[in-house]
């Protein structure tokens, strides 16, 4: 597992913790113990009194991953607390061995901090990017440009299908025999565009009448109609949360930035290589230079360059 803070270094979970308000990138391939490292870092921060659980934010990119991480973090804390009472339970866990090394006063304080963390474990913010954005926007109210009457849609697929049928009919109803774009292809195109809202539609100015022009025109029409119907029906998609939060964080000293700087002093992002431009914009604006930011992932598997 590599650690990038200026020059590449090998990361040692038992070594010095990242300096406050810096950004650390840990390169970790599959099977190298990313989740263990995350849980271990949280346990160290807690035991050594650097931060409390409610001062830490852990971001993952799926609900299943966030649930697994929550269980692993709690499990690591429980194992450490158990070892303080019975050191024979340590086994080969070098992290816990490290935490058991100290004066009796230090060990007592570490154990008490971890017990306090377990007692208030529900305060831990371990969430997907979208859950995190929803949480922040909800807490910001007007500052986050939220509307209490808006409904968060788990999926926009039904609405997209409805729009594709309507837009397809408007565009290709006169081309019954050989439409320039089949309905199946149109639906696939629309789903891809909606799923990647930050992607640029290219070519930017295709020659009129070409297949490229037809596809770009159809995709643009679908996106425009989607925005109109979402407003009309009071619906927000998960990507709308990201865009709204990014906008709320744009200005230096904005209420959103101030709130987030105060709320989380340590932020860890798992699978950071899969952050899209808007997700990274949110994380960067909110935390870079103001919180200890730790990014863990495998750049070789990045979806976005």
mmCIF file of C-alpha atoms in Angstrom:
data_model
loop_
_atom_site.group_PDB
_atom_site.id
_atom_site.type_symbol
_atom_site.label_atom_id
_atom_site.label_comp_id
_atom_site.label_asym_id
_atom_site.label_seq_id
_atom_site.Cartn_x
_atom_site.Cartn_y
_atom_site.Cartn_z
ATOM 1 C CA UNK A 1 0.000 0.000 0.000
ATOM 2 C CA UNK A 2 1.587 3.269 -1.114
ATOM 3 C CA UNK A 3 1.203 6.623 0.576
ATOM 4 C CA UNK A 4 1.490 9.797 -1.487
ATOM 5 C CA UNK A 5 2.260 12.996 0.373
ATOM 6 C CA UNK A 6 4.601 14.713 -2.044
ATOM 7 C CA UNK A 7 6.938 11.781 -2.741
ATOM 8 C CA UNK A 8 5.564 8.201 -2.767
ATOM 9 C CA UNK A 9 6.140 6.351 0.490
ATOM 10 C CA UNK A 10 5.092 3.019 1.906
ATOM 11 C CA UNK A 11 2.197 3.531 4.282
ATOM 12 C CA UNK A 12 2.627 2.139 7.784
ATOM 13 C CA UNK A 13 -0.601 1.853 9.755
ATOM 14 C CA UNK A 14 1.462 1.904 12.949
ATOM 15 C CA UNK A 15 3.590 4.892 11.934
ATOM 16 C CA UNK A 16 2.908 8.631 12.236
ATOM 17 C CA UNK A 17 -0.646 9.631 11.396
ATOM 18 C CA UNK A 18 -1.167 12.087 8.515
ATOM 19 C CA UNK A 19 -0.501 15.690 9.500
ATOM 20 C CA UNK A 20 -3.614 17.765 10.271
ATOM 21 C CA UNK A 21 -5.315 19.455 7.323
ATOM 22 C CA UNK A 22 -3.248 17.626 4.724
ATOM 23 C CA UNK A 23 -4.350 15.346 1.892
ATOM 24 C CA UNK A 24 -2.971 11.816 1.794
ATOM 25 C CA UNK A 25 -3.497 9.404 -1.104
ATOM 26 C CA UNK A 26 -3.157 5.707 -0.322
ATOM 27 C CA UNK A 27 -2.825 3.527 -3.401
ATOM 28 C CA UNK A 28 -4.194 0.084 -2.629
ATOM 29 C CA UNK A 29 -5.026 -2.675 -5.073
ATOM 30 C CA UNK A 30 -7.811 -5.169 -4.473
ATOM 31 C CA UNK A 31 -7.020 -7.614 -1.682
ATOM 32 C CA UNK A 32 -4.349 -5.468 -0.005
ATOM 33 C CA UNK A 33 -6.370 -4.655 3.092
ATOM 34 C CA UNK A 34 -8.010 -1.314 2.274
ATOM 35 C CA UNK A 35 -10.959 -1.856 4.588
ATOM 36 C CA UNK A 36 -8.694 -3.047 7.391
ATOM 37 C CA UNK A 37 -6.556 0.076 6.931
ATOM 38 C CA UNK A 38 -9.610 2.338 7.082
ATOM 39 C CA UNK A 39 -10.966 0.641 10.193
ATOM 40 C CA UNK A 40 -7.503 0.697 11.727
ATOM 41 C CA UNK A 41 -7.037 4.407 11.085
ATOM 42 C CA UNK A 42 -10.400 5.179 12.674
ATOM 43 C CA UNK A 43 -9.501 3.072 15.714
ATOM 44 C CA UNK A 44 -6.136 4.812 16.105
ATOM 45 C CA UNK A 45 -7.639 8.289 15.772
ATOM 46 C CA UNK A 46 -10.165 7.400 18.462
ATOM 47 C CA UNK A 47 -7.843 5.610 20.867
ATOM 48 C CA UNK A 48 -5.120 8.242 20.670
ATOM 49 C CA UNK A 49 -7.550 11.096 21.259
ATOM 50 C CA UNK A 50 -7.005 12.819 17.913
ATOM 51 C CA UNK A 51 -10.727 12.936 17.105
ATOM 52 C CA UNK A 52 -14.054 11.633 18.313
ATOM 53 C CA UNK A 53 -16.272 9.469 16.150
ATOM 54 C CA UNK A 54 -18.670 12.276 15.281
ATOM 55 C CA UNK A 55 -15.748 14.363 13.988
ATOM 56 C CA UNK A 56 -14.904 11.763 11.330
ATOM 57 C CA UNK A 57 -16.545 11.208 7.955
ATOM 58 C CA UNK A 58 -16.117 8.009 5.948
ATOM 59 C CA UNK A 59 -17.355 8.010 2.354
ATOM 60 C CA UNK A 60 -17.823 4.937 0.179
ATOM 61 C CA UNK A 61 -19.474 4.419 -3.209
ATOM 62 C CA UNK A 62 -22.206 1.884 -2.575
ATOM 63 C CA UNK A 63 -24.662 1.099 0.192
ATOM 64 C CA UNK A 64 -23.246 -2.402 0.537
ATOM 65 C CA UNK A 65 -19.715 -1.048 0.926
ATOM 66 C CA UNK A 66 -20.796 1.526 3.521
ATOM 67 C CA UNK A 67 -22.548 -1.184 5.544
ATOM 68 C CA UNK A 68 -19.489 -3.447 5.364
ATOM 69 C CA UNK A 69 -17.216 -0.600 6.422
ATOM 70 C CA UNK A 70 -19.505 0.264 9.340
ATOM 71 C CA UNK A 71 -19.349 -3.348 10.541
ATOM 72 C CA UNK A 72 -15.580 -3.550 10.098
ATOM 73 C CA UNK A 73 -14.959 -0.301 11.982
ATOM 74 C CA UNK A 74 -17.166 -1.359 14.854
ATOM 75 C CA UNK A 75 -15.578 -4.813 14.875
ATOM 76 C CA UNK A 76 -12.080 -3.340 15.097
ATOM 77 C CA UNK A 77 -13.085 -1.094 17.998
ATOM 78 C CA UNK A 78 -14.745 -4.001 19.816
ATOM 79 C CA UNK A 79 -11.625 -6.152 19.322
ATOM 80 C CA UNK A 80 -9.446 -3.387 20.747
ATOM 81 C CA UNK A 81 -11.681 -2.845 23.790
ATOM 82 C CA UNK A 82 -11.746 -6.591 24.418
ATOM 83 C CA UNK A 83 -7.930 -6.728 24.243
ATOM 84 C CA UNK A 84 -7.542 -3.995 26.839
ATOM 85 C CA UNK A 85 -9.389 -6.284 29.260
ATOM 86 C CA UNK A 86 -7.770 -9.492 28.039
ATOM 87 C CA UNK A 87 -4.510 -9.082 26.078
ATOM 88 C CA UNK A 88 -4.527 -12.782 25.162
ATOM 89 C CA UNK A 89 -7.227 -12.005 22.573
ATOM 90 C CA UNK A 90 -4.883 -9.853 20.467
ATOM 91 C CA UNK A 91 -3.662 -12.660 18.219
ATOM 92 C CA UNK A 92 -1.712 -11.321 15.233
ATOM 93 C CA UNK A 93 -3.466 -7.934 15.148
ATOM 94 C CA UNK A 94 -0.462 -5.611 15.142
ATOM 95 C CA UNK A 95 -2.641 -2.519 15.374
ATOM 96 C CA UNK A 96 -4.095 -3.591 18.715
ATOM 97 C CA UNK A 97 -0.630 -4.644 19.922
ATOM 98 C CA UNK A 98 0.486 -1.094 19.110
ATOM 99 C CA UNK A 99 -2.408 0.407 21.095
ATOM 100 C CA UNK A 100 -1.577 -1.798 24.123
ATOM 101 C CA UNK A 101 1.931 -0.356 24.264
ATOM 102 C CA UNK A 102 2.015 2.536 26.754
ATOM 103 C CA UNK A 103 1.819 3.568 30.373
ATOM 104 C CA UNK A 104 -1.106 2.363 32.506
ATOM 105 C CA UNK A 105 -2.572 5.883 32.337
ATOM 106 C CA UNK A 106 -2.306 5.949 28.541
ATOM 107 C CA UNK A 107 -3.896 2.517 28.222
ATOM 108 C CA UNK A 108 -6.758 3.526 30.526
ATOM 109 C CA UNK A 109 -7.433 6.669 28.466
ATOM 110 C CA UNK A 110 -7.319 4.765 25.173
ATOM 111 C CA UNK A 111 -9.708 2.122 26.440
ATOM 112 C CA UNK A 112 -12.121 4.740 27.766
ATOM 113 C CA UNK A 113 -12.091 6.649 24.469
ATOM 114 C CA UNK A 114 -12.881 3.476 22.537
ATOM 115 C CA UNK A 115 -15.655 2.544 24.982
ATOM 116 C CA UNK A 116 -17.138 6.009 24.538
ATOM 117 C CA UNK A 117 -16.965 5.548 20.766
ATOM 118 C CA UNK A 118 -18.849 2.264 20.988
ATOM 119 C CA UNK A 119 -21.488 3.816 23.208
ATOM 120 C CA UNK A 120 -22.085 6.534 20.626
ATOM 121 C CA UNK A 121 -21.395 4.507 17.500
ATOM 122 C CA UNK A 122 -24.620 5.663 15.855
ATOM 123 C CA UNK A 123 -22.971 9.092 15.587
ATOM 124 C CA UNK A 124 -20.510 7.738 13.039
ATOM 125 C CA UNK A 125 -21.087 9.160 9.561
ATOM 126 C CA UNK A 126 -20.264 6.263 7.252
ATOM 127 C CA UNK A 127 -22.164 6.878 4.056
ATOM 128 C CA UNK A 128 -22.213 6.806 0.281
ATOM 129 C CA UNK A 129 -21.408 10.043 -1.517
ATOM 130 C CA UNK A 130 -25.091 10.634 -2.222
ATOM 131 C CA UNK A 131 -26.149 9.905 1.362
ATOM 132 C CA UNK A 132 -23.498 12.328 2.571
ATOM 133 C CA UNK A 133 -24.706 15.046 0.165
ATOM 134 C CA UNK A 134 -28.314 14.527 1.224
ATOM 135 C CA UNK A 135 -27.321 14.783 4.886
ATOM 136 C CA UNK A 136 -25.425 18.036 4.346
ATOM 137 C CA UNK A 137 -28.073 19.679 2.165
ATOM 138 C CA UNK A 138 -30.795 18.743 4.628
ATOM 139 C CA UNK A 139 -28.830 20.337 7.463
ATOM 140 C CA UNK A 140 -28.108 23.488 5.450
ATOM 141 C CA UNK A 141 -31.696 24.301 4.561
ATOM 142 C CA UNK A 142 -31.831 27.490 2.511
ATOM 143 C CA UNK A 143 -28.035 27.648 2.302
ATOM 144 C CA UNK A 144 -28.078 24.374 0.435
ATOM 145 C CA UNK A 145 -30.894 25.464 -1.903
ATOM 146 C CA UNK A 146 -33.132 22.662 -0.686
ATOM 147 C CA UNK A 147 -36.905 22.517 -0.780
ATOM 148 C CA UNK A 148 -38.797 20.560 1.847
ATOM 149 C CA UNK A 149 -41.426 19.721 -0.763
ATOM 150 C CA UNK A 150 -38.964 17.970 -3.048
ATOM 151 C CA UNK A 151 -38.850 14.164 -3.135
ATOM 152 C CA UNK A 152 -35.561 12.286 -3.537
ATOM 153 C CA UNK A 153 -36.026 9.572 -6.157
ATOM 154 C CA UNK A 154 -34.120 6.334 -5.633
ATOM 155 C CA UNK A 155 -34.160 5.810 -9.401
ATOM 156 C CA UNK A 156 -35.065 7.983 -12.381
ATOM 157 C CA UNK A 157 -35.276 5.045 -14.769
ATOM 158 C CA UNK A 158 -39.089 4.986 -15.056
ATOM 159 C CA UNK A 159 -39.159 8.719 -15.713
ATOM 160 C CA UNK A 160 -36.369 8.431 -18.281
ATOM 161 C CA UNK A 161 -38.242 5.627 -20.072
ATOM 162 C CA UNK A 162 -41.385 7.759 -20.154
ATOM 163 C CA UNK A 163 -39.444 10.706 -21.576
ATOM 164 C CA UNK A 164 -37.677 8.564 -24.178
ATOM 165 C CA UNK A 165 -41.037 7.327 -25.493
ATOM 166 C CA UNK A 166 -42.388 10.879 -25.781
ATOM 167 C CA UNK A 167 -39.254 12.421 -27.297
ATOM 168 C CA UNK A 168 -38.736 9.473 -29.625
ATOM 169 C CA UNK A 169 -42.274 9.858 -30.955
ATOM 170 C CA UNK A 170 -41.713 13.576 -31.546
ATOM 171 C CA UNK A 171 -38.401 13.030 -33.333
ATOM 172 C CA UNK A 172 -38.986 9.879 -35.360
ATOM 173 C CA UNK A 173 -42.719 9.414 -35.858
ATOM 174 C CA UNK A 174 -42.325 10.276 -39.536
ATOM 175 C CA UNK A 175 -39.577 7.662 -40.020
ATOM 176 C CA UNK A 176 -41.603 4.498 -39.491
ATOM 177 C CA UNK A 177 -39.724 2.233 -41.857
ATOM 178 C CA UNK A 178 -36.089 3.082 -41.164
ATOM 179 C CA UNK A 179 -35.724 5.534 -38.268
ATOM 180 C CA UNK A 180 -32.252 7.025 -37.860
ATOM 181 C CA UNK A 181 -32.269 5.779 -34.274
ATOM 182 C CA UNK A 182 -34.127 2.707 -33.053
ATOM 183 C CA UNK A 183 -36.184 2.955 -29.896
ATOM 184 C CA UNK A 184 -33.893 0.442 -28.161
ATOM 185 C CA UNK A 185 -30.805 2.449 -29.103
ATOM 186 C CA UNK A 186 -32.532 5.654 -28.022
ATOM 187 C CA UNK A 187 -33.328 4.248 -24.587
ATOM 188 C CA UNK A 188 -29.767 2.993 -24.135
ATOM 189 C CA UNK A 189 -28.396 6.379 -25.177
ATOM 190 C CA UNK A 190 -30.710 8.236 -22.803
ATOM 191 C CA UNK A 191 -29.831 6.014 -19.845
ATOM 192 C CA UNK A 192 -26.110 6.473 -20.495
ATOM 193 C CA UNK A 193 -26.403 10.263 -20.718
ATOM 194 C CA UNK A 194 -28.555 10.563 -17.593
ATOM 195 C CA UNK A 195 -26.212 8.268 -15.649
ATOM 196 C CA UNK A 196 -23.227 10.468 -16.554
ATOM 197 C CA UNK A 197 -24.503 14.052 -16.251
ATOM 198 C CA UNK A 198 -21.023 15.562 -16.005
ATOM 199 C CA UNK A 199 -19.870 13.964 -19.267
ATOM 200 C CA UNK A 200 -19.643 16.255 -22.289
ATOM 201 C CA UNK A 201 -21.786 15.345 -25.272
ATOM 202 C CA UNK A 202 -19.562 15.089 -28.353
ATOM 203 C CA UNK A 203 -19.123 15.988 -31.136
ATOM 204 C CA UNK A 204 -20.036 19.498 -30.012
ATOM 205 C CA UNK A 205 -21.227 20.755 -33.399
ATOM 206 C CA UNK A 206 -21.842 17.739 -35.687
ATOM 207 C CA UNK A 207 -22.922 18.257 -39.327
ATOM 208 C CA UNK A 208 -26.704 18.432 -39.619
ATOM 209 C CA UNK A 209 -28.409 15.197 -40.640
ATOM 210 C CA UNK A 210 -25.536 12.916 -39.638
ATOM 211 C CA UNK A 211 -25.985 10.076 -37.171
ATOM 212 C CA UNK A 212 -23.856 11.978 -34.662
ATOM 213 C CA UNK A 213 -26.130 15.025 -34.953
ATOM 214 C CA UNK A 214 -29.214 12.860 -34.458
ATOM 215 C CA UNK A 215 -27.797 11.187 -31.351
ATOM 216 C CA UNK A 216 -26.544 14.422 -29.799
ATOM 217 C CA UNK A 217 -29.843 16.163 -30.548
ATOM 218 C CA UNK A 218 -31.865 13.335 -29.045
ATOM 219 C CA UNK A 219 -29.689 13.177 -25.926
ATOM 220 C CA UNK A 220 -29.949 16.947 -25.455
ATOM 221 C CA UNK A 221 -33.740 16.846 -25.835
ATOM 222 C CA UNK A 222 -34.034 14.040 -23.279
ATOM 223 C CA UNK A 223 -31.896 15.901 -20.727
ATOM 224 C CA UNK A 224 -33.857 19.128 -21.177
ATOM 225 C CA UNK A 225 -37.171 17.340 -20.765
ATOM 226 C CA UNK A 226 -35.884 15.443 -17.750
ATOM 227 C CA UNK A 227 -34.994 18.695 -15.999
ATOM 228 C CA UNK A 228 -38.405 20.165 -16.828
ATOM 229 C CA UNK A 229 -40.347 17.159 -15.525
ATOM 230 C CA UNK A 230 -38.254 16.902 -12.373
ATOM 231 C CA UNK A 231 -39.080 20.516 -11.552
ATOM 232 C CA UNK A 232 -42.749 20.038 -12.392
ATOM 233 C CA UNK A 233 -43.084 16.894 -10.272
ATOM 234 C CA UNK A 234 -40.856 18.021 -7.421
ATOM 235 C CA UNK A 235 -38.290 15.242 -7.923
ATOM 236 C CA UNK A 236 -34.554 15.210 -7.292
ATOM 237 C CA UNK A 237 -32.135 12.536 -8.446
ATOM 238 C CA UNK A 238 -28.937 11.668 -6.604
ATOM 239 C CA UNK A 239 -26.807 13.562 -9.110
ATOM 240 C CA UNK A 240 -28.903 16.667 -8.402
ATOM 241 C CA UNK A 241 -27.771 16.444 -4.787
ATOM 242 C CA UNK A 242 -24.147 16.525 -5.897
ATOM 243 C CA UNK A 243 -24.697 19.498 -8.188
ATOM 244 C CA UNK A 244 -26.570 21.453 -5.522
ATOM 245 C CA UNK A 245 -23.945 20.809 -2.892
ATOM 246 C CA UNK A 246 -21.116 21.701 -5.295
ATOM 247 C CA UNK A 247 -22.886 25.002 -5.995
ATOM 248 C CA UNK A 248 -23.413 25.642 -2.277
ATOM 249 C CA UNK A 249 -19.690 25.077 -1.687
ATOM 250 C CA UNK A 250 -18.454 27.207 -4.581
ATOM 251 C CA UNK A 251 -17.819 30.475 -2.739
ATOM 252 C CA UNK A 252 -15.065 30.793 -0.146
ATOM 253 C CA UNK A 253 -16.641 31.313 3.246
ATOM 254 C CA UNK A 254 -20.045 30.043 2.106
ATOM 255 C CA UNK A 255 -22.332 28.676 4.869
ATOM 256 C CA UNK A 256 -21.858 25.187 3.435
ATOM 257 C CA UNK A 257 -18.064 25.375 3.605
ATOM 258 C CA UNK A 258 -18.071 26.788 7.112
ATOM 259 C CA UNK A 259 -20.516 24.137 8.330
ATOM 260 C CA UNK A 260 -18.516 21.267 6.854
ATOM 261 C CA UNK A 261 -15.157 22.554 8.073
ATOM 262 C CA UNK A 262 -16.534 22.625 11.609
ATOM 263 C CA UNK A 263 -18.392 19.330 11.330
ATOM 264 C CA UNK A 264 -15.673 16.917 10.184
ATOM 265 C CA UNK A 265 -11.965 17.287 10.958
ATOM 266 C CA UNK A 266 -11.000 13.916 9.464
ATOM 267 C CA UNK A 267 -12.422 12.646 6.171
ATOM 268 C CA UNK A 268 -11.660 9.291 4.528
ATOM 269 C CA UNK A 269 -12.804 8.436 1.015
ATOM 270 C CA UNK A 270 -12.773 4.797 -0.083
ATOM 271 C CA UNK A 271 -12.505 3.857 -3.796
ATOM 272 C CA UNK A 272 -11.555 7.464 -4.524
ATOM 273 C CA UNK A 273 -10.542 6.535 -8.077
ATOM 274 C CA UNK A 274 -14.242 6.264 -8.951
ATOM 275 C CA UNK A 275 -15.114 9.824 -7.960
ATOM 276 C CA UNK A 276 -16.536 11.701 -10.936
ATOM 277 C CA UNK A 277 -15.645 15.390 -11.518
ATOM 278 C CA UNK A 278 -18.622 16.709 -9.538
ATOM 279 C CA UNK A 279 -18.058 14.332 -6.615
ATOM 280 C CA UNK A 280 -14.421 15.376 -6.430
ATOM 281 C CA UNK A 281 -15.452 19.036 -6.669
ATOM 282 C CA UNK A 282 -17.630 18.581 -3.575
ATOM 283 C CA UNK A 283 -14.904 16.799 -1.596
ATOM 284 C CA UNK A 284 -12.163 19.195 -2.684
ATOM 285 C CA UNK A 285 -14.137 22.376 -1.962
ATOM 286 C CA UNK A 286 -15.380 21.099 1.356
ATOM 287 C CA UNK A 287 -12.224 19.637 2.866
ATOM 288 C CA UNK A 288 -8.924 20.289 1.078
ATOM 289 C CA UNK A 289 -6.691 22.349 3.353
ATOM 290 C CA UNK A 290 -9.276 22.456 6.127
ATOM 291 C CA UNK A 291 -9.625 18.814 7.198
ATOM 292 C CA UNK A 292 -7.315 15.823 7.238
ATOM 293 C CA UNK A 293 -8.318 14.183 3.959
ATOM 294 C CA UNK A 294 -7.352 10.559 3.283
ATOM 295 C CA UNK A 295 -8.129 9.099 -0.153
ATOM 296 C CA UNK A 296 -7.859 5.333 -0.560
ATOM 297 C CA UNK A 297 -8.158 3.478 -3.844
ATOM 298 C CA UNK A 298 -6.501 2.026 -6.913
ATOM 299 C CA UNK A 299 -5.816 4.616 -9.668
ATOM 300 C CA UNK A 300 -5.235 1.777 -12.140
ATOM 301 C CA UNK A 301 -8.955 0.961 -11.913
ATOM 302 C CA UNK A 302 -10.127 4.565 -12.338
ATOM 303 C CA UNK A 303 -13.294 5.085 -14.363
ATOM 304 C CA UNK A 304 -12.491 8.755 -14.899
ATOM 305 C CA UNK A 305 -9.058 9.800 -16.101
#
